XYZ file of C-alpha atoms in Angstrom:
587
model
C 0.000 0.000 0.000
C 1.573 3.358 -1.023
C 2.523 5.718 1.730
C 0.006 8.596 2.187
C 1.274 12.044 1.223
C 1.749 14.480 4.086
C -0.855 17.285 4.176
C 0.405 20.676 2.975
C 1.049 23.363 5.591
C -2.116 25.262 6.674
C -1.220 28.613 5.028
C -1.016 26.899 1.617
C -4.419 25.135 1.692
C -6.250 27.854 -0.167
C -3.672 28.181 -2.906
C -3.518 24.445 -3.353
C -7.235 24.339 -4.193
C -6.638 26.140 -7.534
C -5.613 23.836 -10.459
C -3.515 26.552 -12.069
C -1.693 27.317 -8.872
C -1.099 23.592 -8.256
C 0.564 23.030 -11.647
C 3.903 24.595 -10.665
C 4.363 22.604 -7.417
C 3.385 19.403 -9.225
C 5.984 19.993 -11.955
C 8.599 20.799 -9.332
C 7.728 17.616 -7.419
C 8.050 15.534 -10.606
C 11.515 16.994 -11.294
C 12.568 16.337 -7.695
C 11.272 12.771 -7.881
C 13.151 12.218 -11.149
C 16.366 13.536 -9.607
C 15.865 11.335 -6.535
C 15.107 8.413 -8.850
C 18.456 8.906 -10.632
C 20.387 9.426 -7.395
C 19.043 6.258 -5.777
C 20.509 3.827 -8.390
C 23.809 5.709 -8.300
C 23.944 5.440 -4.496
C 22.990 1.776 -4.678
C 25.714 1.154 -7.260
C 28.345 2.844 -5.076
C 27.283 0.952 -1.965
C 27.030 -2.269 -3.941
C 30.575 -1.799 -5.226
C 31.896 -1.196 -1.711
C 30.059 -4.210 -0.296
C 31.269 -6.404 -3.167
C 34.830 -5.213 -2.618
C 34.869 -5.934 1.108
C 33.241 -9.354 0.638
C 35.819 -10.150 -2.016
C 38.476 -8.666 0.264
C 37.498 -11.050 3.087
C 37.345 -14.036 0.721
C 40.697 -13.312 -0.905
C 42.309 -12.711 2.489
C 41.069 -16.084 3.732
C 42.618 -17.670 0.649
C 45.840 -15.769 1.239
C 46.028 -16.955 4.852
C 45.485 -20.478 3.513
C 48.169 -20.849 0.827
C 47.026 -24.300 -0.246
C 43.687 -22.854 -1.314
C 45.130 -20.185 -3.601
C 44.555 -20.679 -7.309
C 47.633 -22.289 -8.792
C 48.233 -21.786 -12.482
C 50.610 -23.476 -14.850
C 52.863 -20.710 -16.134
C 54.705 -20.713 -19.414
C 58.395 -21.252 -18.946
C 59.193 -19.303 -22.124
C 57.989 -15.877 -23.248
C 54.925 -15.912 -25.527
C 55.535 -15.398 -29.220
C 52.995 -12.586 -29.441
C 54.082 -9.157 -28.189
C 53.297 -8.713 -24.502
C 50.723 -6.151 -23.470
C 51.346 -3.594 -20.747
C 49.686 -5.719 -18.071
C 51.121 -9.066 -19.106
C 54.799 -8.333 -18.585
C 55.140 -11.100 -15.964
C 53.982 -14.223 -17.762
C 56.996 -16.464 -17.210
C 58.128 -18.224 -14.068
C 61.443 -16.403 -14.198
C 59.817 -12.958 -14.415
C 57.372 -13.659 -11.590
C 60.206 -14.922 -9.400
C 62.216 -11.823 -10.279
C 59.363 -9.584 -9.185
C 59.128 -11.342 -5.838
C 62.845 -11.038 -5.183
C 63.130 -7.468 -6.370
C 65.025 -7.756 -9.649
C 63.644 -4.321 -10.538
C 65.060 -1.361 -8.642
C 62.507 -0.352 -5.996
C 61.945 3.167 -4.758
C 61.507 3.636 -1.022
C 58.758 5.808 0.487
C 58.984 8.332 3.322
C 62.569 9.414 2.601
C 62.263 12.643 4.615
C 61.149 10.845 7.779
C 63.822 8.191 7.265
C 66.489 10.907 7.170
C 65.088 12.418 10.393
C 65.076 8.958 11.980
C 68.750 8.515 11.128
C 69.678 11.741 12.904
C 67.465 10.886 15.892
C 69.021 7.429 16.288
C 72.542 8.893 16.179
C 71.675 11.376 18.923
C 69.898 8.730 21.034
C 72.904 6.400 21.346
C 74.144 8.190 24.448
C 70.715 8.374 26.098
C 68.964 5.570 27.996
C 66.135 3.722 26.259
C 62.545 4.273 27.401
C 61.941 2.311 30.606
C 58.984 0.340 29.283
C 60.544 -0.582 25.923
C 61.380 -4.159 26.943
C 58.583 -4.548 29.494
C 54.866 -5.238 29.684
C 52.569 -3.238 31.989
C 52.823 -4.310 35.628
C 49.327 -5.845 35.663
C 50.422 -8.387 33.036
C 52.088 -10.318 35.866
C 48.668 -10.959 37.434
C 47.930 -13.700 34.860
C 49.554 -17.145 34.993
C 49.102 -20.286 32.853
C 46.610 -22.834 34.177
C 44.919 -24.551 31.232
C 46.783 -27.735 32.192
C 44.342 -28.212 35.097
C 41.558 -30.754 34.543
C 38.373 -31.531 36.450
C 36.880 -34.262 34.255
C 37.478 -37.865 33.307
C 38.767 -38.904 29.913
C 36.087 -39.496 27.305
C 35.781 -43.083 26.102
C 35.635 -42.152 22.425
C 32.931 -44.724 21.735
C 30.854 -42.783 19.183
C 33.290 -43.320 16.314
C 36.479 -41.934 14.786
C 37.318 -38.413 13.671
C 39.938 -37.853 11.004
C 41.225 -34.499 9.757
C 43.415 -33.515 6.839
C 44.449 -29.958 7.727
C 45.308 -27.480 5.004
C 47.463 -24.363 4.875
C 50.812 -23.806 6.549
C 51.981 -24.637 10.050
C 49.843 -21.916 11.661
C 46.540 -22.967 10.070
C 47.367 -26.615 10.773
C 47.995 -25.922 14.459
C 44.590 -24.275 14.868
C 42.899 -27.135 12.996
C 44.540 -29.734 15.254
C 43.302 -28.117 18.457
C 39.818 -27.629 17.056
C 39.734 -31.327 16.107
C 40.773 -32.276 19.654
C 37.912 -30.164 21.014
C 35.329 -31.604 18.605
C 36.458 -35.146 19.488
C 35.733 -34.466 23.152
C 32.406 -32.796 22.323
C 31.204 -35.800 20.305
C 32.830 -38.474 22.537
C 34.825 -39.659 19.514
C 38.323 -41.068 19.099
C 40.712 -38.805 17.205
C 42.958 -40.304 14.537
C 46.339 -38.545 14.499
C 45.878 -35.547 12.144
C 47.208 -35.543 8.585
C 48.427 -32.508 6.626
C 47.365 -31.835 3.051
C 50.163 -31.320 0.548
C 50.264 -27.727 -0.690
C 51.268 -27.012 -4.280
C 52.362 -23.574 -3.045
C 54.582 -24.566 -0.103
C 55.658 -27.890 -1.687
C 56.190 -29.312 1.803
C 55.500 -33.004 2.430
C 55.824 -32.697 6.225
C 53.291 -34.646 8.278
C 52.347 -34.363 11.944
C 55.271 -36.512 13.116
C 57.776 -34.410 11.167
C 56.845 -31.300 13.182
C 55.287 -32.421 16.489
C 56.066 -35.246 18.901
C 53.358 -37.849 18.275
C 53.756 -39.907 21.456
C 53.918 -36.822 23.681
C 50.727 -35.447 22.073
C 48.840 -38.733 22.619
C 50.084 -39.206 26.174
C 49.464 -35.617 27.270
C 45.839 -35.648 26.101
C 44.988 -39.183 27.239
C 43.102 -37.730 30.239
C 40.922 -35.756 27.822
C 40.314 -37.828 24.675
C 41.285 -41.086 23.017
C 43.854 -40.718 20.202
C 45.073 -43.453 17.823
C 47.706 -43.262 15.115
C 45.623 -45.034 12.456
C 42.039 -45.891 11.685
C 41.118 -49.486 12.655
C 41.770 -51.992 9.855
C 38.085 -52.845 9.393
C 37.302 -49.176 8.580
C 40.260 -48.428 6.315
C 38.614 -49.886 3.206
C 35.496 -47.707 3.470
C 34.763 -45.291 0.643
C 34.158 -42.289 2.894
C 32.900 -40.066 0.100
C 30.414 -42.676 -1.090
C 28.925 -43.189 2.383
C 28.753 -39.451 3.120
C 31.515 -39.308 5.742
C 33.714 -36.816 3.881
C 33.128 -33.301 5.254
C 34.622 -30.300 3.423
C 34.886 -26.697 4.556
C 31.805 -25.911 2.471
C 29.783 -28.313 4.655
C 30.696 -26.570 7.914
C 30.541 -22.782 8.159
C 33.493 -20.784 9.407
C 33.595 -20.568 13.228
C 30.591 -22.882 13.567
C 28.992 -23.286 16.990
C 29.375 -26.589 18.874
C 25.637 -27.203 18.438
C 26.130 -27.524 14.668
C 28.517 -30.441 15.191
C 26.076 -32.158 17.523
C 23.194 -31.648 15.095
C 24.929 -32.259 11.761
C 28.119 -34.290 12.339
C 27.154 -36.603 15.205
C 24.428 -38.413 13.170
C 26.994 -39.149 10.428
C 29.433 -40.405 13.051
C 26.852 -42.705 14.639
C 25.731 -44.042 11.259
C 29.141 -44.612 9.619
C 31.498 -44.793 12.647
C 33.927 -42.346 11.002
C 33.956 -38.729 9.803
C 36.821 -37.231 7.795
C 37.194 -33.423 7.835
C 39.053 -31.989 4.842
C 40.652 -28.575 5.431
C 39.046 -27.716 8.764
C 40.553 -24.243 9.045
C 38.835 -22.031 11.646
C 35.727 -24.221 11.698
C 34.953 -23.872 15.427
C 33.719 -20.702 17.114
C 35.434 -19.093 20.094
C 32.135 -18.034 21.654
C 29.731 -19.370 22.693
C 31.469 -22.575 23.778
C 31.469 -24.454 27.115
C 34.356 -23.323 29.325
C 35.782 -26.825 29.760
C 36.008 -27.272 25.980
C 37.658 -23.854 25.642
C 40.176 -24.894 28.283
C 40.888 -28.097 26.359
C 41.596 -26.063 23.228
C 44.082 -23.949 25.205
C 45.639 -27.083 26.703
C 46.186 -28.517 23.247
C 47.851 -25.380 21.864
C 50.010 -24.398 24.809
C 50.889 -27.785 26.300
C 50.228 -30.797 24.061
C 51.918 -29.669 20.830
C 55.696 -29.906 21.208
C 58.139 -29.689 18.346
C 60.181 -32.766 17.423
C 63.750 -32.963 18.771
C 65.288 -31.937 15.435
C 63.400 -28.611 15.501
C 63.924 -28.104 19.250
C 67.667 -28.657 19.007
C 68.176 -26.233 16.105
C 65.771 -23.743 17.696
C 67.879 -23.867 20.878
C 70.976 -23.063 18.813
C 69.168 -20.061 17.274
C 68.056 -18.675 20.635
C 71.450 -19.240 22.229
C 73.244 -17.345 19.460
C 70.691 -14.547 19.524
C 71.210 -14.143 23.263
C 74.964 -14.098 22.942
C 75.502 -17.572 24.470
C 74.328 -16.263 27.840
C 70.661 -17.161 27.654
C 68.753 -18.058 30.797
C 65.970 -20.598 31.213
C 62.255 -19.757 31.334
C 58.920 -21.610 31.240
C 58.477 -20.557 27.607
C 61.851 -21.914 26.533
C 61.298 -25.104 28.515
C 58.057 -25.655 26.615
C 59.424 -24.726 23.182
C 62.828 -26.402 23.457
C 62.249 -29.292 25.862
C 65.450 -31.089 26.831
C 67.478 -28.689 24.681
C 66.494 -25.628 26.704
C 69.405 -24.049 28.528
C 69.131 -24.986 32.171
C 69.140 -22.331 34.847
C 72.603 -21.150 35.799
C 72.603 -18.963 38.959
C 75.927 -17.423 37.888
C 74.306 -15.885 34.794
C 72.721 -12.497 35.395
C 69.710 -12.003 33.140
C 70.848 -8.457 32.385
C 74.159 -9.799 31.037
C 72.493 -11.692 28.218
C 72.119 -9.897 24.881
C 68.605 -8.672 24.255
C 67.068 -9.014 20.836
C 63.959 -7.797 19.076
C 62.159 -10.135 16.652
C 60.215 -8.567 13.774
C 57.782 -10.445 11.548
C 57.601 -8.637 8.200
C 54.528 -9.470 6.070
C 55.585 -7.858 2.822
C 55.750 -10.725 0.343
C 54.644 -10.043 -3.236
C 51.350 -11.931 -2.845
C 50.377 -9.828 0.176
C 51.369 -6.604 -1.611
C 49.568 -7.453 -4.867
C 46.400 -8.583 -3.118
C 46.186 -5.403 -1.003
C 45.653 -3.096 -4.046
C 47.815 -0.537 -2.233
C 50.517 1.710 -3.689
C 54.081 1.667 -2.372
C 55.812 4.484 -4.235
C 57.112 2.561 -7.255
C 55.229 4.425 -9.970
C 53.873 2.784 -13.125
C 56.504 0.024 -13.065
C 55.214 -1.134 -9.678
C 51.581 -0.901 -10.767
C 52.204 -2.947 -13.932
C 54.288 -5.496 -12.052
C 51.659 -6.067 -9.361
C 48.753 -6.113 -11.831
C 50.519 -8.800 -13.873
C 51.033 -10.827 -10.691
C 47.335 -10.440 -9.824
C 46.312 -11.677 -13.279
C 48.183 -14.912 -12.606
C 47.511 -15.491 -8.900
C 44.346 -13.477 -8.167
C 42.334 -13.464 -11.424
C 39.056 -12.785 -9.562
C 40.542 -9.582 -8.180
C 41.815 -8.526 -11.613
C 38.389 -9.065 -13.177
C 36.665 -7.160 -10.378
C 38.965 -4.187 -10.985
C 37.766 -4.045 -14.604
C 34.063 -4.084 -13.779
C 33.779 -2.336 -10.417
C 34.985 0.966 -9.033
C 37.041 -0.127 -6.030
C 38.330 2.050 -3.166
C 41.459 3.982 -4.071
C 44.918 3.070 -2.802
C 44.931 6.240 -0.702
C 41.621 5.292 0.917
C 42.824 1.756 1.662
C 45.957 3.134 3.298
C 43.981 5.611 5.405
C 41.812 2.716 6.643
C 44.850 0.678 7.706
C 44.254 -1.962 5.002
C 47.778 -1.880 3.562
C 50.636 -4.108 4.776
C 53.414 -2.116 6.428
C 56.389 -1.686 4.108
C 59.836 -2.227 5.691
C 60.455 1.534 5.763
C 57.190 2.103 7.654
C 58.074 -0.646 10.129
C 61.542 0.758 10.789
C 60.152 4.260 11.401
C 57.848 2.777 14.033
C 60.776 0.989 15.738
C 62.926 4.124 15.741
C 60.083 6.278 17.097
C 59.336 4.034 20.084
C 62.977 4.101 21.133
C 64.926 1.057 19.936
C 68.572 2.091 19.611
C 70.600 1.738 16.430
C 72.669 -1.004 18.083
C 69.602 -3.204 18.807
C 69.960 -6.808 17.674
C 67.029 -7.537 15.362
C 65.882 -10.946 14.117
C 63.823 -10.774 10.907
C 61.252 -13.528 10.388
C 59.321 -14.023 7.187
C 59.625 -15.062 3.562
C 61.005 -13.183 0.529
C 60.412 -9.437 0.942
C 58.904 -7.774 -2.117
C 61.621 -5.537 -3.515
C 64.460 -7.538 -1.966
C 67.541 -5.655 -0.829
C 66.303 -2.322 -2.198
C 63.252 -2.499 0.035
C 65.246 -3.714 3.043
C 67.872 -0.972 2.684
C 65.974 1.397 5.000
C 66.020 -1.096 7.874
C 69.594 -2.265 7.329
C 70.915 1.327 7.230
C 69.180 2.373 10.432
C 69.638 -0.979 12.229
C 72.755 -2.728 10.924
C 72.594 -5.601 13.471
C 70.008 -7.543 11.437
C 70.033 -11.329 11.385
C 67.864 -14.162 10.062
C 67.929 -17.916 10.580
C 69.850 -18.141 7.285
C 72.644 -15.888 8.616
C 72.749 -17.377 12.130
C 72.821 -21.038 11.124
C 75.452 -22.723 8.996
C 74.515 -24.435 5.704
C 74.933 -27.832 7.336
C 72.640 -26.825 10.233
C 69.975 -25.625 7.786
C 70.294 -28.591 5.420
C 67.823 -30.922 7.253
C 65.107 -28.247 6.864
C 65.565 -27.315 3.222
C 62.426 -27.829 1.118
C 60.353 -28.060 4.323
C 58.789 -24.619 4.690
C 56.650 -25.593 7.700
C 59.695 -26.780 9.613
C 61.549 -23.567 8.720
C 58.507 -21.619 9.940
C 58.747 -23.537 13.237
C 62.298 -22.187 13.677
C 61.014 -18.646 13.079
C 58.231 -19.322 15.587
C 60.758 -20.325 18.264
C 63.003 -17.306 17.621
C 60.054 -14.877 17.719
C 58.360 -16.411 20.750
C 61.605 -16.407 22.771
C 62.563 -12.815 21.838
C 62.877 -10.143 24.520
C 60.448 -8.060 22.436
C 58.384 -9.002 19.400
C 57.037 -6.599 16.769
C 54.352 -7.573 14.283
C 53.645 -5.528 11.168
C 50.338 -7.207 10.306
C 48.066 -7.850 13.313
C 45.915 -10.071 11.081
C 48.727 -12.556 10.462
C 48.031 -15.946 12.027
C 51.760 -16.492 12.629
C 52.006 -13.240 14.588
C 48.797 -14.051 16.465
C 50.092 -17.442 17.600
C 53.445 -15.955 18.635
C 51.674 -13.203 20.594
C 49.484 -15.746 22.379
C 52.443 -17.937 23.304
C 54.351 -14.976 24.730
C 51.260 -13.829 26.630
C 50.671 -17.297 28.072
C 54.229 -18.157 29.120
C 55.845 -14.720 29.405
C 54.959 -13.943 33.011
C 54.484 -10.298 32.070
C 58.082 -10.002 30.813
C 57.656 -10.464 27.048
C 56.126 -7.394 25.370
C 54.539 -7.550 21.924
C 54.345 -4.465 19.713
C 51.053 -4.344 17.787
C 50.600 -1.240 15.626
C 47.159 0.152 14.894
C 47.744 0.514 11.156
C 44.897 2.954 10.638
C 46.195 5.391 13.233
C 49.783 4.883 12.116
C 48.767 5.734 8.534
C 47.205 9.007 9.740
C 50.613 9.954 11.178
C 52.764 8.758 8.261
C 50.647 10.682 5.749
C 52.183 13.874 7.192
C 55.666 12.766 6.111
C 56.324 16.040 4.239
C 55.715 18.363 7.190
C 55.743 16.557 10.541
C 58.794 17.068 12.763
C 60.508 14.118 14.414
C 59.603 15.044 17.982
C 55.906 15.133 17.148
C 56.129 11.930 15.099
C 57.958 10.156 17.930
C 55.451 11.331 20.544
C 52.402 10.278 18.547
C 53.765 6.847 17.616
C 54.799 6.121 21.221
C 51.328 7.012 22.437
C 49.782 4.756 19.790
C 51.935 1.754 20.748
C 51.500 2.373 24.465
C 47.738 2.074 24.077
C 48.044 -1.299 22.311
C 50.133 -2.639 25.226
C 47.269 -2.307 27.677
C 46.432 -5.547 29.497
C 42.832 -6.701 29.249
C 40.843 -9.904 29.308
C 40.055 -11.632 26.019
C 37.192 -9.853 24.223
C 34.140 -11.940 23.363
C 34.528 -14.069 20.200
C 38.257 -13.311 19.880
C 40.790 -16.087 19.406
C 42.125 -17.812 22.519
C 45.246 -18.644 20.518
C 45.944 -14.917 20.312
C 44.281 -13.726 23.547
C 44.722 -16.457 26.189
C 44.126 -14.021 29.090
C 40.748 -15.445 30.056
C 39.541 -17.738 32.872
C 39.490 -20.774 30.580
C 43.206 -20.499 29.742
C 44.887 -18.496 32.486
C 44.289 -17.783 36.166
C 44.315 -14.305 37.609
C 46.222 -13.702 40.829
C 45.996 -10.713 43.130
C 49.214 -9.064 44.327
């Protein structure tokens, strides 16, 4: 039923009664309605484009976090015979690899601020560092680990068997494992030791036993769930797809509630005695969930998963060299390194050991190309990244042709762009790390290579990586095993005296932060930049003076260091400060 028109104001009633006098208002109303009619589709188109972009943005980001799910295309190994177009300059494997490693000379942004940072660091060498640089707020010490405490009996696992084949890299796999443990308890099922899907991106054949100690995992969780290494012989010949026991990520929504598993998965389990989850990344919600199941998930992540001796031993070598061979023991190192952790030596003063800062840079070419951001490289950069998108993110390339997407400047102002190395180093200089600070860089190939890393290496020459700290023979057992190399980075970052992330959305950084929060005892600070607020400061590169820049960045970082309990629905892997994972003590 059409909406009734509002009555005209009282003074106009008489005039409105005349047809001649009514003609002009009616014509004006028609013109106004026509204009509104044209504006409405335009507004709808704009809003539709923005909604489509952010939905696509979320979908592409989930694929980026899960490398095995990225589209993988067969590239020509030789240049095409036809002349290349402007946007197809990277059609060979060699050219794409060159782009990732920075074969082209890359221009660096923010040169004025970088010059000011150089002067400020030189002057700061004789001054003491800020007192809270290597510390967490005092109330961080009020939380202690306690997810190892149990108040239930082990489940019998009589409802059937749960299998998972986890996808992605080591970080996604770790989350999938602990979610599978939790679902097994929920459904009173027996868990078959998890398998890892082979990724045609990482090309890593590592399985559970190549990264984590199988027997320790089974023994530690025996008071919670039943775990077996293989499916019983009588069930191994079943065609799981044919009987409906194969469950893909499309069958279970992201962060599904426990009730969905009881309603949808348990009947399959009871009917067929086995359910096989394929992928299983982030398929269990963080809230609402019973507190004892949440505690089990924490127990799995922080206690049950221990690296194999090969990784522990090499990780111990890394940490020892980073700390100048004077490292002390700690609960975190005992958990990460096991028998290879350096035992407590009362003659070693903690202050005598070399401190180091670990930085996880997320500036690989796939992250840069996917972001649609601009990093100062002009048309060469734009063509290079667009060609990479055509190969690796064709959906994004097609969307750019048909939809008006937010500009690079808008994306940067909203904090949607990955921090470039020069932006990261300005943040480190502003919050007070001295030029002589030992810095461990974790991450893969940086887009732009040495050109892009020049800003960091000039301001902080004491940069190291696992490749520079370990000899070729020490690295040899890990070559071609990217997940095992990532485990070494995880150990070095988790054990650092301070850890700086450049992408708070990174699952690697989130897991490292959670580990440091859980085992750090309030002594292991993590630097988490608010990229949106940082962008609002960096945009003033041409005019802002160093003192103001330093003050504003320090205030920004100080606010992110505040200690608080895990917000509702946030990851316990990243925010373990909650009653289910940690206990609060009063001083």
